[in-house]
Short mmCIF file of C-alpha atoms in Angstrom, two decimals:
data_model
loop_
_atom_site.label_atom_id
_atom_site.label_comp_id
_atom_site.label_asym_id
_atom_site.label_seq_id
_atom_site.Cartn_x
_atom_site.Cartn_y
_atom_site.Cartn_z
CA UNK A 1 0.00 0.00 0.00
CA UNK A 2 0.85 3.81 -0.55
CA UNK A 3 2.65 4.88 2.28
CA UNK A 4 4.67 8.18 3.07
CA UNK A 5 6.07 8.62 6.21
CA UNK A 6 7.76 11.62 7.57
CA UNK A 7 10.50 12.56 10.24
CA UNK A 8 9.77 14.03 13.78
CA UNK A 9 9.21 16.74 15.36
CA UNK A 10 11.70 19.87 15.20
CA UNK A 11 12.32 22.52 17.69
CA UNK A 12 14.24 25.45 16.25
CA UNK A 13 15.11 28.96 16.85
CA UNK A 14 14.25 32.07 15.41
CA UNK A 15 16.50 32.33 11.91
CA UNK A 16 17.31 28.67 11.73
CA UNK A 17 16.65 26.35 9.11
CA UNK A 18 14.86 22.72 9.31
CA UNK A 19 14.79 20.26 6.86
CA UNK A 20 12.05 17.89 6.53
CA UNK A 21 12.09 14.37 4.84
CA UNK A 22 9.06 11.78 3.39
CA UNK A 23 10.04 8.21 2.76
CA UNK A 24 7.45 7.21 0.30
CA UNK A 25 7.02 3.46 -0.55
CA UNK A 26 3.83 1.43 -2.43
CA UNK A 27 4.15 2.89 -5.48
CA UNK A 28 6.49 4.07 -8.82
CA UNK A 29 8.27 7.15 -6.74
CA UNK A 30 9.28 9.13 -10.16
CA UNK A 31 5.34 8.95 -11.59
CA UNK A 32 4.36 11.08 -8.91
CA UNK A 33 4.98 14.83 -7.69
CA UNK A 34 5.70 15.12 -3.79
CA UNK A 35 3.58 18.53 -2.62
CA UNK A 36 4.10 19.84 0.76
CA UNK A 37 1.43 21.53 2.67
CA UNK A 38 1.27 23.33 5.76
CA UNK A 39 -1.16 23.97 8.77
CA UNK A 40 -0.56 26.63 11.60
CA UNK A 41 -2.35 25.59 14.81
CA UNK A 42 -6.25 26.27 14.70
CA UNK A 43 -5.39 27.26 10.88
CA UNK A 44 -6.26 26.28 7.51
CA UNK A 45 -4.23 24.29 5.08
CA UNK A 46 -1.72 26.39 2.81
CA UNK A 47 0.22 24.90 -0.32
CA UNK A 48 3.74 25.54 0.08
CA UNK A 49 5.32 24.00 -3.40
CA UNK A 50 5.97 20.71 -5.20
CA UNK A 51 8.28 18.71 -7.29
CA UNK A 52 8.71 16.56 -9.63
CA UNK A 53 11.15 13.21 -8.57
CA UNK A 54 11.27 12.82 -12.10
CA UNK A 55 12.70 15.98 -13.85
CA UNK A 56 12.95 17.76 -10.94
CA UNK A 57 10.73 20.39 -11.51
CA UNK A 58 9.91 22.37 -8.84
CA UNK A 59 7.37 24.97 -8.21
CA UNK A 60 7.01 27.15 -4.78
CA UNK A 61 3.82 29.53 -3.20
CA UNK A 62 5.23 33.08 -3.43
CA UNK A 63 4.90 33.30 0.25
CA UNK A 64 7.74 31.02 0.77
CA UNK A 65 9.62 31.61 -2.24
CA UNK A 66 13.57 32.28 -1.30
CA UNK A 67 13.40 30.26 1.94
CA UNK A 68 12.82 27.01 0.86
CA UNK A 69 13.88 24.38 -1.26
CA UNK A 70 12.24 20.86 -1.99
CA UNK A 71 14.35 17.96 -3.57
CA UNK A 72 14.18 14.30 -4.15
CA UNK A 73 16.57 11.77 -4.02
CA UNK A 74 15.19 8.46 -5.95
CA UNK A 75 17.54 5.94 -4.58
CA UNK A 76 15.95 6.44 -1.51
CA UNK A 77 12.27 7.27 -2.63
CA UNK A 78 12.53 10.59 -0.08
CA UNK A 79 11.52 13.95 -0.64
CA UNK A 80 12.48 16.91 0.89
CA UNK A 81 11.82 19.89 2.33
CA UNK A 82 14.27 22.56 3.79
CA UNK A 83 12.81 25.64 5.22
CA UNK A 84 15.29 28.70 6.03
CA UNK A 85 14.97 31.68 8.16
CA UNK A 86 12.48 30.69 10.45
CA UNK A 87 9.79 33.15 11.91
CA UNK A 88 7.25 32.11 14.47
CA UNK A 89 4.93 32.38 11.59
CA UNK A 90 6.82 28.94 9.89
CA UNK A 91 5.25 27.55 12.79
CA UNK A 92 3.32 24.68 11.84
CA UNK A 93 2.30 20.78 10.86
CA UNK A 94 4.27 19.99 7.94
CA UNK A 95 2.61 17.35 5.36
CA UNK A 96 3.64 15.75 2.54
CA UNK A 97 1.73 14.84 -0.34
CA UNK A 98 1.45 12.54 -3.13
CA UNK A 99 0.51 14.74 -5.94
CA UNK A 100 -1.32 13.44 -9.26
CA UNK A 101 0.09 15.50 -12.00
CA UNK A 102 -3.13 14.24 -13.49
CA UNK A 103 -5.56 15.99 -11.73
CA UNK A 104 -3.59 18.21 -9.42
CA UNK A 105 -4.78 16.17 -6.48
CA UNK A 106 -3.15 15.00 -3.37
CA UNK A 107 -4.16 11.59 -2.92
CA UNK A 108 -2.06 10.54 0.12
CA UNK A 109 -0.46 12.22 2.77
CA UNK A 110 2.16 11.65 5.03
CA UNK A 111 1.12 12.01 8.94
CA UNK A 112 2.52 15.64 9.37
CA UNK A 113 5.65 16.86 11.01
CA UNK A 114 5.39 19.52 13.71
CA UNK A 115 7.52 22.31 13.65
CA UNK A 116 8.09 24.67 16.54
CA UNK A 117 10.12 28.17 16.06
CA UNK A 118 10.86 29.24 19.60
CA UNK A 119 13.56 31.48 21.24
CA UNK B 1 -5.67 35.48 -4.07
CA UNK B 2 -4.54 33.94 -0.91
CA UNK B 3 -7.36 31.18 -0.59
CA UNK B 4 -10.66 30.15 -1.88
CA UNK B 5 -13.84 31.52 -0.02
CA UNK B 6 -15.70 28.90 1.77
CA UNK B 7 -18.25 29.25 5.11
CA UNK B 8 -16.95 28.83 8.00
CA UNK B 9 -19.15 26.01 9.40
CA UNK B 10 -21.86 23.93 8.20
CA UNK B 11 -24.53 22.13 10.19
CA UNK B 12 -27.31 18.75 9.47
CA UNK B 13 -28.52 16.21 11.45
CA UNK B 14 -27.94 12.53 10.73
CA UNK B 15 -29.72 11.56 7.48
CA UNK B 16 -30.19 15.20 5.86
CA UNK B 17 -27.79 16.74 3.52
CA UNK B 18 -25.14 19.69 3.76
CA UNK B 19 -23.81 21.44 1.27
CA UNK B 20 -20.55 23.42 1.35
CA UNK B 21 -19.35 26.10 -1.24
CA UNK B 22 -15.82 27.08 -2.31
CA UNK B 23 -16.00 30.84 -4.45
CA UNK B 24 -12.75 31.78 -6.64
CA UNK B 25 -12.11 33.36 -9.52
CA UNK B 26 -11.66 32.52 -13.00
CA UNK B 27 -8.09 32.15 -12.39
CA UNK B 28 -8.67 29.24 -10.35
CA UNK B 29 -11.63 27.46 -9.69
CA UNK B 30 -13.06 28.84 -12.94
CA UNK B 31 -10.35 28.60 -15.20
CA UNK B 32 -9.86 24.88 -14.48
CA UNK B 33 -11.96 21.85 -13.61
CA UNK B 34 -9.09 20.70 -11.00
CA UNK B 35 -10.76 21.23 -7.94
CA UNK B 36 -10.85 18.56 -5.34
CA UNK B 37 -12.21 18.92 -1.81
CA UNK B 38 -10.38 17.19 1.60
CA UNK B 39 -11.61 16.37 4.75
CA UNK B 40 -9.61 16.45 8.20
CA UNK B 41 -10.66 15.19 11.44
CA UNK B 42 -8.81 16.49 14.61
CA UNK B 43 -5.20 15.73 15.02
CA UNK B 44 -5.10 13.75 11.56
CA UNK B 45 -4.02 14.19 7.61
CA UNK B 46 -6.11 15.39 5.29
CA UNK B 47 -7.90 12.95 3.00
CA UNK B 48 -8.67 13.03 -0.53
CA UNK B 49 -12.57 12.59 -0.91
CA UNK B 50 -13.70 14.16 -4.74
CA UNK B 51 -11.36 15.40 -7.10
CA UNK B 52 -11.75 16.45 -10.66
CA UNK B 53 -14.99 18.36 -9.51
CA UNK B 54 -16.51 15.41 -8.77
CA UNK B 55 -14.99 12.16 -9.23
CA UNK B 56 -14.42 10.09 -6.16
CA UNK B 57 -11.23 7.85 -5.13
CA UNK B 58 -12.21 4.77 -4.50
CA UNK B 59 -13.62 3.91 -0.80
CA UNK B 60 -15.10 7.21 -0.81
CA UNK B 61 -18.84 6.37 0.03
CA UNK B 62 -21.04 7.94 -2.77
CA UNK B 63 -22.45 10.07 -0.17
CA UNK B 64 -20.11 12.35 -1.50
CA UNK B 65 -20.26 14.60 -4.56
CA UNK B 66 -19.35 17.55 -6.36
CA UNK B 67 -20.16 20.17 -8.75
CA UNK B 68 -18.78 23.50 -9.93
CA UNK B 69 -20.46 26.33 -11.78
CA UNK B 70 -18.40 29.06 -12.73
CA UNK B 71 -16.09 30.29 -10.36
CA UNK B 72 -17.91 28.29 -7.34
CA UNK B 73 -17.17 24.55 -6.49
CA UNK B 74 -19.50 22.49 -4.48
CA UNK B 75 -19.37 19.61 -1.92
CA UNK B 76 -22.54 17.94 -0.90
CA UNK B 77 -22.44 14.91 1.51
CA UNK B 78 -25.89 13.21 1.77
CA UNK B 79 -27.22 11.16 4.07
CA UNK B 80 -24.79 12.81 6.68
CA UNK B 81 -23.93 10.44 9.27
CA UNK B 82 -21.49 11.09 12.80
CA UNK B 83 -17.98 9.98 11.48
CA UNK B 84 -18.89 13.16 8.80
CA UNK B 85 -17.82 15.23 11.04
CA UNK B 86 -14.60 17.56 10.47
CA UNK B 87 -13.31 19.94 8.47
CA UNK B 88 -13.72 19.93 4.53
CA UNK B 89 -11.09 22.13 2.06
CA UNK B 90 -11.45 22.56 -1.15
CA UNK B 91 -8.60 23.33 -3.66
CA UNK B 92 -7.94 24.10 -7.34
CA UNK B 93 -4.96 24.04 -9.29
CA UNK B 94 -4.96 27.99 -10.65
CA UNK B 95 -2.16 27.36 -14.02
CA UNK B 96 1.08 27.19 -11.88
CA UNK B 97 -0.15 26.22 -8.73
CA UNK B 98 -2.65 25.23 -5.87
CA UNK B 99 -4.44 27.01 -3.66
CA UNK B 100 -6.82 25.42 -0.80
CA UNK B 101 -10.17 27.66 0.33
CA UNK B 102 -10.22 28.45 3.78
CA UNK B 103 -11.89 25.80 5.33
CA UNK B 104 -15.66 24.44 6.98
CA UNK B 105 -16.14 22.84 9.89
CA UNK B 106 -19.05 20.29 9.36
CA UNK B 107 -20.95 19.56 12.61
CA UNK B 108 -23.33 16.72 12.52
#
């Protein structure tokens, strides 16, 4: 079965930078984008970007564009997702995605990755 | 646009039907039929329950459907029953991205 499982939580400071990883297994890793998604407690979901482990093509949400960086590595089936500068408004559950390129649809999800930015 | 327009919060009892909207532009949810809707219980992943405006993965009890006219999606869940209970988003791809609506909280 599909499966994408993500790393733990992270505790950083103010400025920092965290890096995020989803092992994905159950499926062809390269037919699929990885999307990653956030939530800010007792907030809605926001898109942050996506890539492709095949080509590499990458795409980011303006908000976050400069301060982060997604990547793949295919001998591993992980994807990645490095986050720089960190503001308490970075704060936030962390998913990743399984993106159909098909239907721009996220069809599986990791089970989130909390993030804490804390002086 | 930061995110698609949808209410707040949404109310049946068991057995009737709600139905939840998600207004964008023609940008978006318009421009595209790529809109698929989520739902979220507390503490858990979203999961994928229409996409495509209204095609359902499969498990997805055909409770569940959408439409879209114009710039407005729709989610209707029918025959509403307790475990329908949570938070629905809707999103649309909008030509070099996605963008998610701000979210309903369905009580039941």
């Amino acid at each position: 079965q599909v499966l994408l499982v993500q790393s733990g939580t992270e505790v950083k400071k103010p400025g920092a930078s965290v890096k995020v990883s989803c092992k994905a297994s159950g499926y062809t890793f390269s037919n699929y984008d990885i999307s990653w998604v956030r939530q800010a407690p007792g907030q809605g979901l926001e898109w942050i970007g996506c890539i492709s482990p095949y080509n590499g093509y990458r795409i980011y949400a303006q908000r976050v564009q400069g301060r982060v960086t997604l990547t793949t590595d295919t001998s591993t089936t992980t994807g990645y997702m490095e986050l720089r500068s960190l503001n308490s408004d970075d704060a936030a559950v962390y998913y990743c995605a399984r993106g159909d390129p098909g239907s721009s649809s996220f069809d599986y999800w990791g089970q989130g990755t909390l993030v804490t930015v804390s002086s | 646009q930061s995110a698609l327009t949808q209410p707040p919060s949404a109310s049946g009892s068991p057995g009737q039907s709600v139905t939840i909207s998600c207004t964008g532009t023609s940008s978006d949810v318009g421009g595209y039929n790529y809109v698929s809707w989520y739902q979220q219980h507390p503490g858990k992943a979203p999961k994928l329950m229409i996409y495509e405006v209204n095609k359902r993965p499969s498990g997805v009890p055909d409770r569940f459907s959408g439409s879209k006219s114009g710039n407005t999606a729709s989610l209707t869940v029918s025959g509403l029953q307790t475990e329908d209970e949570a938070d629905y988003y809707c999103s649309s791809y909008t030509g070099s991205s996605n963008i998610f609506g701000t979210g309903t909280k369905v009580t039941v």
